[in-house]
């Protein structure tokens, strides 16, 4: 399974756009890139998933360059409630489990 | 979207007690479910992969006789912590993935297990 590297922590003010970049140099051809958000004492919540280029949904955008060795999660206009740990994971779908790295602890301040 | 339900959300019990945690996929069938464990301020650690109708696959260092996994149907997997001790206290999280090569894993809300 491809290993991921992301910043341990980030701080942001409310209303700003936050970009969290994840490196996954050993990503395999069949791997998807998935991002999760986790609040204390809750299970991870799916945010967005992509394979290449750009994916956008109602909460975030995911940018993936052509070589797929990194990806950037973009959160527009964050609020205090976006304070959480964000995990970037890569892996093949099907019966292969996701292996979590350390994640990025995002702190949004007023 | 896909929903995974986990029960109970919190358990407090005495040392030596066995505790069962249920994980259900509510709106999809899951031939495979996964069990994770998380300590405070740490990331999720994969414990085992639960396969419907067959034995679970445990990660290295996870005692299969301590953490019994049963996946009796396509929507239910259970994790039983047998003869629990204080060091088993942790946050246990299950997840499942619906069929399809591009479907993400969805997670339950976790079970906080506290052994006194």
Coordinates of C-alpha atoms in Angstrom, one line a residue:
Chain A
X1 CA 0.0 0.0 0.0
X2 CA 1.3 3.4 -0.9
X3 CA 2.5 5.5 2.1
X4 CA 1.3 9.0 2.5
X5 CA 3.0 12.1 4.0
X6 CA 1.0 15.1 5.1
X7 CA 1.7 18.0 7.4
X8 CA 1.2 17.2 11.1
X9 CA -0.8 20.3 11.8
X10 CA -2.1 23.5 10.2
X11 CA -3.8 26.6 11.5
X12 CA -6.2 28.9 9.7
X13 CA -8.6 31.8 10.4
X14 CA -12.3 31.5 9.8
X15 CA -13.3 32.3 6.2
X16 CA -10.0 31.4 4.6
X17 CA -9.4 28.7 2.1
X18 CA -7.3 25.9 3.4
X19 CA -5.2 23.6 1.2
X20 CA -3.8 20.4 2.6
X21 CA -1.2 18.6 0.4
X22 CA -0.5 15.0 0.7
X23 CA 2.5 13.2 -0.9
X24 CA 2.1 9.6 -2.2
X25 CA 5.2 9.0 -4.3
X26 CA 4.6 5.2 -4.6
X27 CA 1.0 5.4 -5.7
X28 CA 0.0 2.4 -7.9
X29 CA -1.9 2.6 -11.1
X30 CA -5.1 1.2 -9.6
X31 CA -5.0 3.3 -6.4
X32 CA -7.6 5.9 -5.7
X33 CA -7.0 8.9 -3.4
X34 CA -9.5 9.4 -0.6
X35 CA -9.7 12.0 2.1
X36 CA -11.5 11.7 5.5
X37 CA -12.3 14.1 8.3
X38 CA -12.4 12.9 11.9
X39 CA -13.7 14.7 14.9
X40 CA -12.8 13.6 18.5
X41 CA -14.6 10.4 19.6
X42 CA -16.2 9.9 16.1
X43 CA -15.4 7.7 13.2
X44 CA -13.8 9.1 10.1
X45 CA -16.2 10.8 7.7
X46 CA -15.7 10.5 4.0
X47 CA -15.0 13.9 2.3
X48 CA -13.9 13.3 -1.3
X49 CA -12.3 10.7 -3.5
X50 CA -10.5 11.0 -6.8
X51 CA -8.3 9.2 -9.3
X52 CA -6.9 12.1 -11.4
X53 CA -7.3 15.7 -12.3
X54 CA -9.9 17.5 -10.2
X55 CA -12.9 16.4 -8.3
X56 CA -15.3 18.8 -6.6
X57 CA -18.3 18.2 -4.3
X58 CA -20.4 20.3 -2.0
X59 CA -17.8 20.4 0.7
X60 CA -14.3 20.3 -0.9
X61 CA -12.2 20.0 -4.0
X62 CA -9.4 17.6 -4.7
X63 CA -6.6 18.4 -7.0
X64 CA -4.5 15.7 -8.4
X65 CA -1.6 16.4 -10.8
X66 CA -0.8 14.3 -13.8
X67 CA 1.9 12.2 -12.1
X68 CA -0.5 11.5 -9.2
X69 CA 2.4 11.6 -6.7
X70 CA 0.6 14.1 -4.6
X71 CA -2.9 15.5 -4.0
X72 CA -4.3 18.7 -2.5
X73 CA -7.5 18.9 -0.5
X74 CA -9.0 22.3 -0.7
X75 CA -11.6 23.5 1.8
X76 CA -13.2 26.8 0.9
X77 CA -14.0 29.4 3.6
X78 CA -13.4 27.2 6.6
X79 CA -15.4 27.7 9.8
X80 CA -14.7 26.8 13.4
X81 CA -16.6 23.5 12.9
X82 CA -14.0 22.4 10.3
X83 CA -11.4 22.0 13.1
X84 CA -10.6 18.3 12.9
X85 CA -8.0 15.8 11.8
X86 CA -7.8 15.2 8.0
X87 CA -6.5 11.9 6.6
X88 CA -5.2 11.3 3.1
X89 CA -5.3 7.7 2.0
X90 CA -4.5 5.8 -1.2
X91 CA -5.4 2.3 -2.0
X92 CA -7.1 -0.1 -4.3
X93 CA -10.8 -0.5 -3.8
X94 CA -12.6 -3.8 -3.2
X95 CA -11.5 -5.9 -0.2
X96 CA -8.3 -4.0 0.5
X97 CA -8.5 -2.0 3.7
X98 CA -7.4 1.5 4.0
X99 CA -4.3 2.1 6.2
X100 CA -4.2 5.3 8.0
X101 CA -1.2 7.7 8.4
X102 CA -0.9 10.3 11.0
X103 CA -3.2 12.8 9.4
X104 CA -3.2 16.6 9.5
X105 CA -4.7 18.4 12.6
X106 CA -6.4 21.5 11.3
X107 CA -7.2 24.2 13.8
X108 CA -9.6 27.0 12.7
X109 CA -9.5 30.1 14.9
X110 CA -11.9 33.0 14.9
Chain B
X1 CA -25.0 7.9 1.0
X2 CA -23.8 4.6 2.5
X3 CA -24.3 4.4 6.3
X4 CA -22.5 2.2 8.8
X5 CA -24.0 1.8 12.2
X6 CA -22.0 0.8 15.2
X7 CA -23.4 -0.2 18.6
X8 CA -22.9 0.4 21.5
X9 CA -21.3 3.8 21.3
X10 CA -19.9 3.5 24.8
X11 CA -19.2 0.6 27.2
X12 CA -17.8 0.7 30.7
X13 CA -17.3 -2.7 32.4
X14 CA -15.2 -4.6 34.9
X15 CA -12.0 -6.4 34.1
X16 CA -12.6 -9.9 32.9
X17 CA -15.9 -9.1 31.1
X18 CA -16.4 -10.0 27.5
X19 CA -17.8 -7.2 25.3
X20 CA -19.5 -7.5 22.0
X21 CA -19.6 -4.6 19.5
X22 CA -21.9 -4.7 16.4
X23 CA -21.2 -3.1 13.1
X24 CA -24.0 -2.9 10.5
X25 CA -24.1 -1.7 7.0
X26 CA -27.6 -0.1 6.8
X27 CA -28.2 0.5 3.1
X28 CA -25.8 -1.7 1.3
X29 CA -24.3 -5.2 1.5
X30 CA -20.7 -5.6 2.6
X31 CA -18.9 -8.9 2.0
X32 CA -16.0 -7.3 3.8
X33 CA -15.8 -5.1 6.9
X34 CA -12.8 -3.8 8.7
X35 CA -12.1 -3.2 12.4
X36 CA -9.8 -0.5 13.6
X37 CA -8.6 0.6 17.0
X38 CA -7.6 4.1 18.0
X39 CA -5.7 5.4 21.1
X40 CA -6.0 9.0 22.2
X41 CA -4.2 11.5 19.9
X42 CA -3.2 8.6 17.6
X43 CA -4.3 7.5 14.2
X44 CA -6.5 4.5 13.4
X45 CA -4.8 1.1 13.5
X46 CA -6.2 -1.7 11.4
X47 CA -6.9 -4.8 13.5
X48 CA -8.6 -7.2 11.2
X49 CA -10.5 -7.7 8.0
X50 CA -13.8 -9.4 8.5
X51 CA -15.1 -11.6 5.6
X52 CA -18.7 -12.8 5.3
X53 CA -18.9 -16.5 5.7
X54 CA -15.2 -17.1 6.4
X55 CA -12.6 -16.5 9.0
X56 CA -11.3 -13.0 9.7
X57 CA -7.8 -11.9 8.7
X58 CA -5.9 -10.4 11.6
X59 CA -3.1 -7.9 11.4
X60 CA 0.3 -8.8 12.9
X61 CA 0.3 -8.4 16.6
X62 CA -3.5 -8.7 17.0
X63 CA -4.6 -11.7 19.1
X64 CA -7.3 -13.5 17.3
X65 CA -8.4 -15.3 20.5
X66 CA -8.7 -12.0 22.3
X67 CA -10.6 -10.2 19.5
X68 CA -13.2 -12.6 18.1
X69 CA -14.7 -11.5 14.8
X70 CA -17.9 -12.9 13.3
X71 CA -19.3 -11.9 10.0
X72 CA -22.5 -13.9 9.8
X73 CA -24.4 -11.9 7.2
X74 CA -23.8 -9.4 4.4
X75 CA -24.8 -6.5 6.7
X76 CA -23.4 -7.5 10.2
X77 CA -20.0 -8.0 11.7
X78 CA -19.3 -8.3 15.4
X79 CA -16.2 -7.8 17.4
X80 CA -16.0 -9.5 20.8
X81 CA -13.3 -8.4 23.2
X82 CA -12.9 -11.5 25.4
X83 CA -11.9 -11.3 29.0
X84 CA -11.2 -7.6 28.6
X85 CA -8.5 -5.9 30.7
X86 CA -7.7 -2.2 31.3
X87 CA -5.1 -2.3 28.5
X88 CA -7.9 -3.2 26.0
X89 CA -9.6 0.2 26.8
X90 CA -9.7 2.1 23.5
X91 CA -11.8 3.5 20.7
X92 CA -12.9 0.7 18.3
X93 CA -14.2 1.7 14.9
X94 CA -15.6 -0.5 12.1
X95 CA -15.9 0.3 8.5
X96 CA -17.4 -1.2 5.3
X97 CA -17.3 -0.7 1.6
X98 CA -20.2 -1.3 -0.7
X99 CA -19.7 -3.2 -3.9
X100 CA -18.0 -1.5 -6.8
X101 CA -14.4 -0.8 -7.6
X102 CA -14.7 3.0 -6.9
X103 CA -16.7 2.9 -3.7
X104 CA -15.0 4.5 -0.6
X105 CA -14.9 2.9 2.8
X106 CA -17.5 4.2 5.2
X107 CA -17.0 4.2 9.0
X108 CA -19.1 3.7 12.0
X109 CA -19.1 6.3 14.8
X110 CA -17.0 4.1 17.0
X111 CA -17.3 2.4 20.4
X112 CA -15.5 3.8 23.4
X113 CA -14.5 0.8 25.5
X114 CA -13.4 1.5 29.1
X115 CA -12.4 -1.4 31.3
X116 CA -12.2 -0.7 35.0

